[in-house]
Short mmCIF file of N, CA, C and O in Angstrom, two decimals:
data_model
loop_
_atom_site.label_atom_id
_atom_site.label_comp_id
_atom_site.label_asym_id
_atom_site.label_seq_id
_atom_site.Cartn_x
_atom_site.Cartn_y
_atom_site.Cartn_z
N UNK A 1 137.96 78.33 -101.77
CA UNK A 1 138.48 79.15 -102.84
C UNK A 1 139.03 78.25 -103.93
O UNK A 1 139.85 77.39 -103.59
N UNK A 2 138.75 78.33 -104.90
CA UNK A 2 139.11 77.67 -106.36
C UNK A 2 140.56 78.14 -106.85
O UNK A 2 140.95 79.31 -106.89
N UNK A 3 141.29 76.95 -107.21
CA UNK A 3 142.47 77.63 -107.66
C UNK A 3 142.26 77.63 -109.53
O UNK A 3 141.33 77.40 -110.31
N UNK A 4 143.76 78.02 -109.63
CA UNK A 4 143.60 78.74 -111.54
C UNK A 4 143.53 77.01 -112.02
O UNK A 4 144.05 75.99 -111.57
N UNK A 5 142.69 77.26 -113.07
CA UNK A 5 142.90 75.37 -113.74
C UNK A 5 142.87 76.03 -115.29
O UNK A 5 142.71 77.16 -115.75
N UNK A 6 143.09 74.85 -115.76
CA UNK A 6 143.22 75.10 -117.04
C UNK A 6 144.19 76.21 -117.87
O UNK A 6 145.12 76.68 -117.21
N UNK A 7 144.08 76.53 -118.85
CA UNK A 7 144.80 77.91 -119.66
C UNK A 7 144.06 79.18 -119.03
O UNK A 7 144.57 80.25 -119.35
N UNK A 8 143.16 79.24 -118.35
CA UNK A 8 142.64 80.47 -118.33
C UNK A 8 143.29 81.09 -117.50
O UNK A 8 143.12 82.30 -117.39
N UNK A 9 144.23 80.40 -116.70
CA UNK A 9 144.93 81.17 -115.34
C UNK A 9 146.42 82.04 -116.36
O UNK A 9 146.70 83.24 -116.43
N UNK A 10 147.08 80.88 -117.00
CA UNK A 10 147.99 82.30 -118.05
C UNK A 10 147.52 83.10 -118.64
O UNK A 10 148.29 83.61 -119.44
N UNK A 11 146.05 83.67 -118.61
CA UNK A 11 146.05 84.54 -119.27
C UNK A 11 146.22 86.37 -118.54
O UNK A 11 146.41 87.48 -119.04
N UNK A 12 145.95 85.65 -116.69
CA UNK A 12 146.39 86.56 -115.75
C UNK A 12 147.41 86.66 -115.28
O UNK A 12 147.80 87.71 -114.77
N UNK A 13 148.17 85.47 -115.35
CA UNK A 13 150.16 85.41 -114.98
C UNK A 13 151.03 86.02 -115.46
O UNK A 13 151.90 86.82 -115.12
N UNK A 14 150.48 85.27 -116.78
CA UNK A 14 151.45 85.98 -118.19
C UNK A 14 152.18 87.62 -118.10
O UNK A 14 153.28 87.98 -117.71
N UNK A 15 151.14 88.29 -118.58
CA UNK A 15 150.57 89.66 -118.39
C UNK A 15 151.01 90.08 -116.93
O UNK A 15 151.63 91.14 -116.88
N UNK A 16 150.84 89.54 -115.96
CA UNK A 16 151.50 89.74 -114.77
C UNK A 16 153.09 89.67 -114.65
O UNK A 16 153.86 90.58 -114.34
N UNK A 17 153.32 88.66 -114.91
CA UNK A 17 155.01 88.57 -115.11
C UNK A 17 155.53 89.14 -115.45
O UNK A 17 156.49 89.56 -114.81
N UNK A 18 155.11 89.77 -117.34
CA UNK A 18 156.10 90.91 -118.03
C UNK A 18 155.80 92.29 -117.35
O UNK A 18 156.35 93.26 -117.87
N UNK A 19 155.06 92.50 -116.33
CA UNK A 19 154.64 93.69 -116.23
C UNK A 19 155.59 93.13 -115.13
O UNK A 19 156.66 93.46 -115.63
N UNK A 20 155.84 92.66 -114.26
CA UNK A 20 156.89 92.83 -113.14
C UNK A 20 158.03 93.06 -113.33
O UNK A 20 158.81 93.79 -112.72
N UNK A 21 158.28 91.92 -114.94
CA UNK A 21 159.20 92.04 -115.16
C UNK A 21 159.78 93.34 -115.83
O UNK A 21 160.99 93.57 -115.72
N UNK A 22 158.99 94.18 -116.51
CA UNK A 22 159.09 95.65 -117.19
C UNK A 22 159.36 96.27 -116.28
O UNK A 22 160.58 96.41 -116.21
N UNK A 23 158.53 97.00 -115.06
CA UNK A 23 158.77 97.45 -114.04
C UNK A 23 160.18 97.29 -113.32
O UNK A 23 161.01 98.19 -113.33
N UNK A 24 160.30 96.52 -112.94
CA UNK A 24 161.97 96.26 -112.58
C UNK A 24 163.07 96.67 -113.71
O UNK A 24 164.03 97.37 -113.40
N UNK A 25 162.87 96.17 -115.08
CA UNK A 25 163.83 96.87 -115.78
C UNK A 25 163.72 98.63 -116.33
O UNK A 25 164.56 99.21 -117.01
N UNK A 26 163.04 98.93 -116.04
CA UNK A 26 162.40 100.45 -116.10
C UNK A 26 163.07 101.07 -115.00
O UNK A 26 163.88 101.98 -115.15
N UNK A 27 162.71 100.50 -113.70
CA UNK A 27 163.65 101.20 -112.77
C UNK A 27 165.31 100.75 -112.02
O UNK A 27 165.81 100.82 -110.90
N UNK A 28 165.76 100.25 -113.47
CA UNK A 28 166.95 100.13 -113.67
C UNK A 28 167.64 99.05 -112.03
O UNK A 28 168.75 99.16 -111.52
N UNK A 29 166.61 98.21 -111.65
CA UNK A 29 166.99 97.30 -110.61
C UNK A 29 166.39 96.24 -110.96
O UNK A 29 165.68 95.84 -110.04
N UNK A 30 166.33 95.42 -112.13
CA UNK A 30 165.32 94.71 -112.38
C UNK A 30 166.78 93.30 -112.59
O UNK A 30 167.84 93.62 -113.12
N UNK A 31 166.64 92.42 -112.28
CA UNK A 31 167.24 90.64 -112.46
C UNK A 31 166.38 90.26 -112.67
O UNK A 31 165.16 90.33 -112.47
N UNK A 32 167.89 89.29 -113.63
CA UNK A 32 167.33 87.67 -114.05
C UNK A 32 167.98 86.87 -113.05
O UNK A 32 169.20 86.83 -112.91
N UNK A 33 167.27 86.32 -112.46
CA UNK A 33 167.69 84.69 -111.50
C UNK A 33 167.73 83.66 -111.93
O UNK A 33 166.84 82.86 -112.22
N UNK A 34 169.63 83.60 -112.07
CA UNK A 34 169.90 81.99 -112.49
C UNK A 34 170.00 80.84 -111.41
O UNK A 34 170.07 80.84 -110.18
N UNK A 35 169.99 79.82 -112.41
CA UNK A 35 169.97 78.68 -111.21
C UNK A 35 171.16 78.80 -109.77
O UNK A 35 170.98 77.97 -108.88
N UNK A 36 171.74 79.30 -109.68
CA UNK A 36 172.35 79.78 -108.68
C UNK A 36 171.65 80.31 -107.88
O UNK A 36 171.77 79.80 -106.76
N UNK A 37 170.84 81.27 -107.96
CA UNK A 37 170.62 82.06 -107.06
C UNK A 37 170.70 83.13 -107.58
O UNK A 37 169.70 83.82 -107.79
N UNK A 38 172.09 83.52 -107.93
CA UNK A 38 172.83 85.03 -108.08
C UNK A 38 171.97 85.62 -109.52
O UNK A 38 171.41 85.11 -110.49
N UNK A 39 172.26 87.16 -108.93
CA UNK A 39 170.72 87.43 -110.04
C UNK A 39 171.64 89.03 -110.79
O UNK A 39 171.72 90.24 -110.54
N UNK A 40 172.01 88.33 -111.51
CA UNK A 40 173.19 89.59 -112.62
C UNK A 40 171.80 90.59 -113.15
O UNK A 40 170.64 90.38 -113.51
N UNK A 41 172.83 91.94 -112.94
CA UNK A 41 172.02 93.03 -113.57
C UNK A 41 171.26 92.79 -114.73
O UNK A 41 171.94 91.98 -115.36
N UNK A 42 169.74 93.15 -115.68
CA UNK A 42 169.35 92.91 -116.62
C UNK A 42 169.83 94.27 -116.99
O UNK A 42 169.81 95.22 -116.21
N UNK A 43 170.54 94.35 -118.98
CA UNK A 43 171.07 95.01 -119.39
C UNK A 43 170.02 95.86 -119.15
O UNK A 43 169.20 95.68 -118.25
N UNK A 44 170.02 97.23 -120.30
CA UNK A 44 169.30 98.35 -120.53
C UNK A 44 168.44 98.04 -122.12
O UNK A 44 167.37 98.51 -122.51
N UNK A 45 169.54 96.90 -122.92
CA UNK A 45 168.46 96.72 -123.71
C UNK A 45 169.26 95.52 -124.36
O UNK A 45 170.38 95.38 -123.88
N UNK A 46 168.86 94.55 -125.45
CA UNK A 46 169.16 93.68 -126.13
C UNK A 46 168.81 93.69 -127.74
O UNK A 46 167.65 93.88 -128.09
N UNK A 47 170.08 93.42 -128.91
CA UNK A 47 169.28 93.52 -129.71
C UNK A 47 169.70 92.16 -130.98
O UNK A 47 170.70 91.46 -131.17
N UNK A 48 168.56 92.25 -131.56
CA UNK A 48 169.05 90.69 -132.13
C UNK A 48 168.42 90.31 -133.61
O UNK A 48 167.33 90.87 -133.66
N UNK A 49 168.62 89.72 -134.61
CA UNK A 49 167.55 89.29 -135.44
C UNK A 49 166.54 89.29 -135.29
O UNK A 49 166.24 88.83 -134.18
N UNK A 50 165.44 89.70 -136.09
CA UNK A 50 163.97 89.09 -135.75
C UNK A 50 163.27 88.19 -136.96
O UNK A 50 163.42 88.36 -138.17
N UNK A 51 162.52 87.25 -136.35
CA UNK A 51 162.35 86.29 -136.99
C UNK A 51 160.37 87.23 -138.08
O UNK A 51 159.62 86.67 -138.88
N UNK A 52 160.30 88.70 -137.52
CA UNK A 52 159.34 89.18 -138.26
C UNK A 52 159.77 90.89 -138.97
O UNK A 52 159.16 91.90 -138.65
N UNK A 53 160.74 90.86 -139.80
CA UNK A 53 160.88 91.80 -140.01
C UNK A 53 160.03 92.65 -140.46
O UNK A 53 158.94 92.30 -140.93
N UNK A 54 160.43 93.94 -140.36
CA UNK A 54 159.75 95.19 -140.42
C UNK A 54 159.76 95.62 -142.37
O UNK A 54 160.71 95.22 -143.05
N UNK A 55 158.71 96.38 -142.96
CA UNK A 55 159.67 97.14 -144.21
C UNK A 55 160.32 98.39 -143.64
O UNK A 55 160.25 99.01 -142.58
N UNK A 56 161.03 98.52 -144.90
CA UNK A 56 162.02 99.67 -144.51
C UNK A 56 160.78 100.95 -143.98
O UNK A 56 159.72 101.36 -144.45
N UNK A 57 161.53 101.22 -142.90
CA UNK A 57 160.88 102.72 -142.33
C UNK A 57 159.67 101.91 -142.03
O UNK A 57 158.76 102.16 -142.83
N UNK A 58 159.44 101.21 -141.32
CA UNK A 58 157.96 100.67 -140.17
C UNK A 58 158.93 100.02 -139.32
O UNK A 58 159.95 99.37 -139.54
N UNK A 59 158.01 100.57 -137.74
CA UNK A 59 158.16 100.30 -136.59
C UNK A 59 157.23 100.23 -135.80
O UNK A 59 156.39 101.09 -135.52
N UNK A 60 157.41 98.73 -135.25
CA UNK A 60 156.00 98.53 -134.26
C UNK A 60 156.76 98.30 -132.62
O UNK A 60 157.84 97.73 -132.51
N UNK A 61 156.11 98.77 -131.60
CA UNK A 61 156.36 98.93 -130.78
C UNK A 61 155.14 98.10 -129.49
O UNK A 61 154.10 98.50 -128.97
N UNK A 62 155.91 96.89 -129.38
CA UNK A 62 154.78 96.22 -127.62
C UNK A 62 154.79 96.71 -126.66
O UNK A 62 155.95 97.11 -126.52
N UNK A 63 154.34 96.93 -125.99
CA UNK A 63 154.54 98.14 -124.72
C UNK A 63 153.64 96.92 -123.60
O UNK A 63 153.27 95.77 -123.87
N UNK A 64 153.49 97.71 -122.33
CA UNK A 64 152.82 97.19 -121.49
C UNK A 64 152.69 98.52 -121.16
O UNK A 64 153.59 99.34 -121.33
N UNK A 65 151.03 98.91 -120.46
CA UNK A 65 150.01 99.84 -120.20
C UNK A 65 150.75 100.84 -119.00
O UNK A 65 150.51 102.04 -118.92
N UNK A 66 151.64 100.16 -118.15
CA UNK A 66 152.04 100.73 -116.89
C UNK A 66 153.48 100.42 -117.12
O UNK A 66 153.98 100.08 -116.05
N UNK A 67 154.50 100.40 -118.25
CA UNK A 67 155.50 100.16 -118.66
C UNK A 67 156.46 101.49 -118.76
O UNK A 67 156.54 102.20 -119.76
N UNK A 68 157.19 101.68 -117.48
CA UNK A 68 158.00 102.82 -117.69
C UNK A 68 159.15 103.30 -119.01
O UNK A 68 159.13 104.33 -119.69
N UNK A 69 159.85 102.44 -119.05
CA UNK A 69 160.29 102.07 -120.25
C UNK A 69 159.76 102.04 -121.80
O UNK A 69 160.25 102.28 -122.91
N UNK A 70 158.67 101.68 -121.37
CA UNK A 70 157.58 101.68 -123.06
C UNK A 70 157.53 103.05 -122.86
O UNK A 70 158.11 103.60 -123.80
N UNK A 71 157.18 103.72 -122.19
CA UNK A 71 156.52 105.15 -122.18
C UNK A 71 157.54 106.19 -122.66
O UNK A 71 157.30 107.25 -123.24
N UNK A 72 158.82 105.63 -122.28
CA UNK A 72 160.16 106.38 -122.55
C UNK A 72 160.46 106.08 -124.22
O UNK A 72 160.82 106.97 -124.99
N UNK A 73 160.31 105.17 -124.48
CA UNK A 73 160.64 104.68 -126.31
C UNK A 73 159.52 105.51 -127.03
O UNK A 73 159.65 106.38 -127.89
N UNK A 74 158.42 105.03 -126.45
CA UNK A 74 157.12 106.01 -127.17
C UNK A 74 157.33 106.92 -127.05
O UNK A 74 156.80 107.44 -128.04
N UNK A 75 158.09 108.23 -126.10
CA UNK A 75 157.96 109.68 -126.19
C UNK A 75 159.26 109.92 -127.25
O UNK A 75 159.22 110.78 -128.14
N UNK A 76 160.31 109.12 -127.04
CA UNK A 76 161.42 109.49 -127.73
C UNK A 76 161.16 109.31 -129.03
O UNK A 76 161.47 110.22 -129.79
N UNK A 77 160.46 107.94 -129.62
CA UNK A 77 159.80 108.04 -130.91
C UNK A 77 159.30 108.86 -131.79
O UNK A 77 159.59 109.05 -132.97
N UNK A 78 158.17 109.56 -130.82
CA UNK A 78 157.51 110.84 -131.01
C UNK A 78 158.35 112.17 -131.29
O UNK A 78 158.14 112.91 -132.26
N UNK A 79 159.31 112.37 -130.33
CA UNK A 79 160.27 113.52 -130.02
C UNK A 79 161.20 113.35 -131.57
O UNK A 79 161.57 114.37 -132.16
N UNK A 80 161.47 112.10 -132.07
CA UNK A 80 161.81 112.13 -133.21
C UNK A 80 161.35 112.17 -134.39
O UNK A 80 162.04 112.13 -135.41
N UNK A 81 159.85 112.27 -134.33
CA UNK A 81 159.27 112.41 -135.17
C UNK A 81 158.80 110.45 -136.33
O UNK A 81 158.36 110.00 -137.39
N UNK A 82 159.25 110.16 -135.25
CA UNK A 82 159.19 108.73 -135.84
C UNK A 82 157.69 107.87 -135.94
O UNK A 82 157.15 107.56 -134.88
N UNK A 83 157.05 107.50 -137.23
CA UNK A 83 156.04 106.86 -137.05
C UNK A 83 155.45 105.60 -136.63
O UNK A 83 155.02 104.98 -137.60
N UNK A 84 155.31 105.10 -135.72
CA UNK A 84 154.73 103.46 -135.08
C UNK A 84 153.86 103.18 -135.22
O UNK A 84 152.98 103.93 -135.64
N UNK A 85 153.69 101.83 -134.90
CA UNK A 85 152.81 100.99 -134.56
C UNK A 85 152.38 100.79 -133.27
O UNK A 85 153.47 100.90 -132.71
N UNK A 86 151.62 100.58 -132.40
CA UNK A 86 151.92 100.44 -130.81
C UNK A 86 150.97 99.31 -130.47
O UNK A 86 149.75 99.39 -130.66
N UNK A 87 151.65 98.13 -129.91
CA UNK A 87 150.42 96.56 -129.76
C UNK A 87 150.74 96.30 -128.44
O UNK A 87 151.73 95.63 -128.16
N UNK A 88 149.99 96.76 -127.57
CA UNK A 88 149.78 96.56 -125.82
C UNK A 88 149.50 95.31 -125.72
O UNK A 88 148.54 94.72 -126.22
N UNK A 89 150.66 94.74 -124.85
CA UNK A 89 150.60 93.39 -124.72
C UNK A 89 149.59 93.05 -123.29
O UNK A 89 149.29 91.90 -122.98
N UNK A 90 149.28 93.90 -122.75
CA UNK A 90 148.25 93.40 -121.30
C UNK A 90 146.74 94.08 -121.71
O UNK A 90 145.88 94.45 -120.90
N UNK A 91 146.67 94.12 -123.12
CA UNK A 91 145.17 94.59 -123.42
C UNK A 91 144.81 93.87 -124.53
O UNK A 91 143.66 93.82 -124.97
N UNK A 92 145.94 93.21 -125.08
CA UNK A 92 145.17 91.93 -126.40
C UNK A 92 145.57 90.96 -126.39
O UNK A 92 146.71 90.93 -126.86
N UNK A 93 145.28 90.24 -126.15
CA UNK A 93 145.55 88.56 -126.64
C UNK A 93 146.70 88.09 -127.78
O UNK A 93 147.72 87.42 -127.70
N UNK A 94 146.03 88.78 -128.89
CA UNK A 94 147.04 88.73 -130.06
C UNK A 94 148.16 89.35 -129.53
O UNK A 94 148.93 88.46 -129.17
N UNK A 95 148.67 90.54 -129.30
CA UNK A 95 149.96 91.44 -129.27
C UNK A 95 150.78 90.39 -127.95
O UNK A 95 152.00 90.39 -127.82
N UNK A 96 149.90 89.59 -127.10
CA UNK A 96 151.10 89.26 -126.52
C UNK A 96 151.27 87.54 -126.64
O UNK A 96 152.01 86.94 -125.86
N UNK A 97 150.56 86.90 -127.61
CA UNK A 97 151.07 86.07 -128.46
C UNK A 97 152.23 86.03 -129.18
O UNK A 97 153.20 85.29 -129.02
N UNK A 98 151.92 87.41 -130.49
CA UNK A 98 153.28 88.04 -131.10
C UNK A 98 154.17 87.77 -130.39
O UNK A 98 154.90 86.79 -130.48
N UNK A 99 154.19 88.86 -129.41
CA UNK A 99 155.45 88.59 -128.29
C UNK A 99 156.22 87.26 -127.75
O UNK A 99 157.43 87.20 -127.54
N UNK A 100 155.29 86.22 -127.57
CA UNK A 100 155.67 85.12 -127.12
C UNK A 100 156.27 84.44 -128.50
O UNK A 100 157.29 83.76 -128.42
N UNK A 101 155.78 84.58 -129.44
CA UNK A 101 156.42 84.42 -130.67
C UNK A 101 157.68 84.37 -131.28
O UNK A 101 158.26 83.60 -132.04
N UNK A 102 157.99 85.83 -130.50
CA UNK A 102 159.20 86.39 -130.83
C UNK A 102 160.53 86.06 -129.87
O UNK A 102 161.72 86.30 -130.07
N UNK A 103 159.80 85.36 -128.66
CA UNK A 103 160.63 85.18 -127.81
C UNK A 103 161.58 86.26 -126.74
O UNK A 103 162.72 86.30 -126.28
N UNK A 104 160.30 87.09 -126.69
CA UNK A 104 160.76 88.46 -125.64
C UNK A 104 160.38 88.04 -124.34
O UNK A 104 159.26 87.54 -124.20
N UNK A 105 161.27 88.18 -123.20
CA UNK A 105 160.91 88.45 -122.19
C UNK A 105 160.34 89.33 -121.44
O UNK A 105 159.71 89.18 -120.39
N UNK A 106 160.65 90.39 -122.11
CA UNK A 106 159.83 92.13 -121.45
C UNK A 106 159.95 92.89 -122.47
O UNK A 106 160.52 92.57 -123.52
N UNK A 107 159.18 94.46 -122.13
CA UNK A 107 158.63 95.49 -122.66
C UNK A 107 159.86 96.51 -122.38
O UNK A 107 160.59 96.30 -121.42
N UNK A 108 160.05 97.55 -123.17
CA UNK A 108 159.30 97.61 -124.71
C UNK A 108 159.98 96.39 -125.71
O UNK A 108 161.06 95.82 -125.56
N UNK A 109 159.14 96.24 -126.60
CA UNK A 109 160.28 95.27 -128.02
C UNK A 109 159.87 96.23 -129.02
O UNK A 109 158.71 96.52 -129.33
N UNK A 110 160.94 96.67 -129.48
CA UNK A 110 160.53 97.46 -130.49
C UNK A 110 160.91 96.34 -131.87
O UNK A 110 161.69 95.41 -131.67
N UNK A 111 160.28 96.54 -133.27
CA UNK A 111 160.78 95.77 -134.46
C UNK A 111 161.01 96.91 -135.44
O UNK A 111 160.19 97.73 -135.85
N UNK A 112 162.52 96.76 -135.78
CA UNK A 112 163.04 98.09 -136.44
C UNK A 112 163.67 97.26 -137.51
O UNK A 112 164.61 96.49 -137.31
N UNK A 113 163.09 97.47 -138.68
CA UNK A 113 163.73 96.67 -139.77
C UNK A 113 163.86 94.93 -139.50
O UNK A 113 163.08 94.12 -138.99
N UNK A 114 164.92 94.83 -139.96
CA UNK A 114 165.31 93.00 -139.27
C UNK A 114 166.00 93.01 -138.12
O UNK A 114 166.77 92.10 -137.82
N UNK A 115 165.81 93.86 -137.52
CA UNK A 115 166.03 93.49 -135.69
C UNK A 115 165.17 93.53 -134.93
O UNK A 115 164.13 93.40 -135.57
N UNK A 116 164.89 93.67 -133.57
CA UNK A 116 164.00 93.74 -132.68
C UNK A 116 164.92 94.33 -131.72
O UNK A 116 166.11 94.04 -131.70
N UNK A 117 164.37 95.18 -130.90
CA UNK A 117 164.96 95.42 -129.66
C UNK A 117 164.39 95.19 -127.91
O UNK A 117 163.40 95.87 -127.65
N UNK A 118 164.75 94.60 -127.13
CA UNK A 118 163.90 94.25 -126.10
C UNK A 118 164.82 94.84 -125.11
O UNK A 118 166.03 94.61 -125.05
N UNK A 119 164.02 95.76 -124.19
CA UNK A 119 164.28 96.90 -123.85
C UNK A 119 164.41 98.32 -124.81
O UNK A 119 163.91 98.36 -125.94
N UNK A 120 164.94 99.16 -124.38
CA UNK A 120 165.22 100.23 -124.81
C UNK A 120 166.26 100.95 -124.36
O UNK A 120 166.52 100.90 -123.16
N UNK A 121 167.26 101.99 -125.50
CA UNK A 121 168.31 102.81 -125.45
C UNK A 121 168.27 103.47 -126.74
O UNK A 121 168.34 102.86 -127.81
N UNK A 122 168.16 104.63 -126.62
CA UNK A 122 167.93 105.65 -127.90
C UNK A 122 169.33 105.44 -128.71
O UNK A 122 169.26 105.13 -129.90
N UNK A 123 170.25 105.56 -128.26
CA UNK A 123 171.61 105.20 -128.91
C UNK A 123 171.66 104.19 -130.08
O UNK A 123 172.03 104.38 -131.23
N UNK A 124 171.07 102.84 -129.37
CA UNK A 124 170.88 101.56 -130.34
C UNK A 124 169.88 101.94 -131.43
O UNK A 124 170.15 101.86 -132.62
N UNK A 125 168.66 102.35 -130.94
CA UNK A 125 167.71 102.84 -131.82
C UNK A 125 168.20 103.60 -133.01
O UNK A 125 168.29 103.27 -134.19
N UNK A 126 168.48 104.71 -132.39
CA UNK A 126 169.27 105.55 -133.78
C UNK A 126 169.68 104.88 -134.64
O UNK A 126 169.09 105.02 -135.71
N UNK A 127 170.95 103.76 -134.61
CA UNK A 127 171.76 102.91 -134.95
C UNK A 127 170.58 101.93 -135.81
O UNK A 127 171.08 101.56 -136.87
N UNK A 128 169.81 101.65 -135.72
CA UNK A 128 168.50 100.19 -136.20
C UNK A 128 167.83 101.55 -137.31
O UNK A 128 167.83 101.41 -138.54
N UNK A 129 167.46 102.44 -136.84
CA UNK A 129 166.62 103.11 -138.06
C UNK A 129 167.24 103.81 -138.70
O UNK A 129 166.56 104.30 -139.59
N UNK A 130 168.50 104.22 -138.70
CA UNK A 130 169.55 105.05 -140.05
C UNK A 130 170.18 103.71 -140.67
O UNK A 130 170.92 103.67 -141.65
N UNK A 131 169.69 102.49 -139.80
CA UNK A 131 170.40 101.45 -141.21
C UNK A 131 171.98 100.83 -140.13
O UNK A 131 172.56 99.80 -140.47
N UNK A 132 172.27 101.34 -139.36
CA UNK A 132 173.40 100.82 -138.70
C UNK A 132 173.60 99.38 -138.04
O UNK A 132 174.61 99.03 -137.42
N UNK A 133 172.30 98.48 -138.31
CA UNK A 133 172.37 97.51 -137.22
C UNK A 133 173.54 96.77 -137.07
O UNK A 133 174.16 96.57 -136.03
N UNK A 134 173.90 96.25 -138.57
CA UNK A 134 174.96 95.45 -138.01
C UNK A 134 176.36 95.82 -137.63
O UNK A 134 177.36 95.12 -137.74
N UNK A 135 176.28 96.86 -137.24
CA UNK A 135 177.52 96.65 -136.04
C UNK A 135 177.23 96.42 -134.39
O UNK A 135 178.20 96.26 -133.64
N UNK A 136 175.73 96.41 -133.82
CA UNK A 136 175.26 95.91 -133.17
C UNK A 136 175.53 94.60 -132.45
O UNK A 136 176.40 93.84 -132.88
N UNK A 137 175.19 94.47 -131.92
CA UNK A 137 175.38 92.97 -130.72
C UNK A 137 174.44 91.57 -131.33
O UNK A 137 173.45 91.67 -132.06
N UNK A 138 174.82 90.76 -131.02
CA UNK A 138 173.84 89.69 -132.02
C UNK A 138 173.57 89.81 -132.95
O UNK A 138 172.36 89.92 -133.09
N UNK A 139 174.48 89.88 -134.33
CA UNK A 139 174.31 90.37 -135.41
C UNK A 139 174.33 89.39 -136.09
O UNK A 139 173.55 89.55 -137.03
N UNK A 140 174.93 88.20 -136.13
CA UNK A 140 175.29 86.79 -136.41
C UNK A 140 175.13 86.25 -137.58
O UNK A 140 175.44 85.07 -137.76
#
């Protein structure tokens, strides 16, 4: 049996990882493991500058295909009547470049104006598209 050589093996890891890693934060048991060992809760969501801002009123949304969490931002999106973008990071090459770009670890990342959000919480959201970000967390 042949093992992965070259780049062609991240292109099945990659994609594998954030999807484990989505999955776990979707069902709200998902860690990060520090060098310790000890593996602290991953929040519900993070939000921060983005180095690709949005114009006013556009929102693009990375998801992963089997992403509980993506599926939850996308309906609430919808439920608000809100218009997106949607770039599946385990079905293009490009969308999860972007991502690596941006320096996300998991799904969803939403880009709401000049923030990004990685994870999801409708609360924060609200807050990023009426214009509220900076009273937000990582506002810096």
């Amino acid at each position: 049996m042949k093992g992965i050589r070259g780049n062609s093996g991240w292109k099945i890891v990659v994609p594998l990882l954030l999807l484990a890693v989505c999955a776990a934060a979707g069902m709200a048991v998902g860690r990060y493991i520090g060098g310790s060992g000890e593996a602290p809760p991953v929040p519900a969501y993070h939000v921060a500058k983005t180095s690709a801002p949005q114009k006013l009123g556009d929102v693009t949304i990375y998801t992963m295909s089997t992403c509980a969490a993506s599926q939850e931002a996308k309906n609430w999106l919808a439920g608000q009547g809100i218009a997106y973008t949607e770039k599946i990071v385990d079905r293009s090459e490009q969308a999860l470049s972007e991502v690596k770009r941006l320096g996300a670890q998991r799904t969803p990342l939403l880009l709401i104006g000049r923030y990004q959000m990685e994870g999801f919480d409708s609360d924060a959201a609200t807050q990023l598209i009426t214009g509220a970000g900076p009273s937000l967390p990582d506002d810096g």
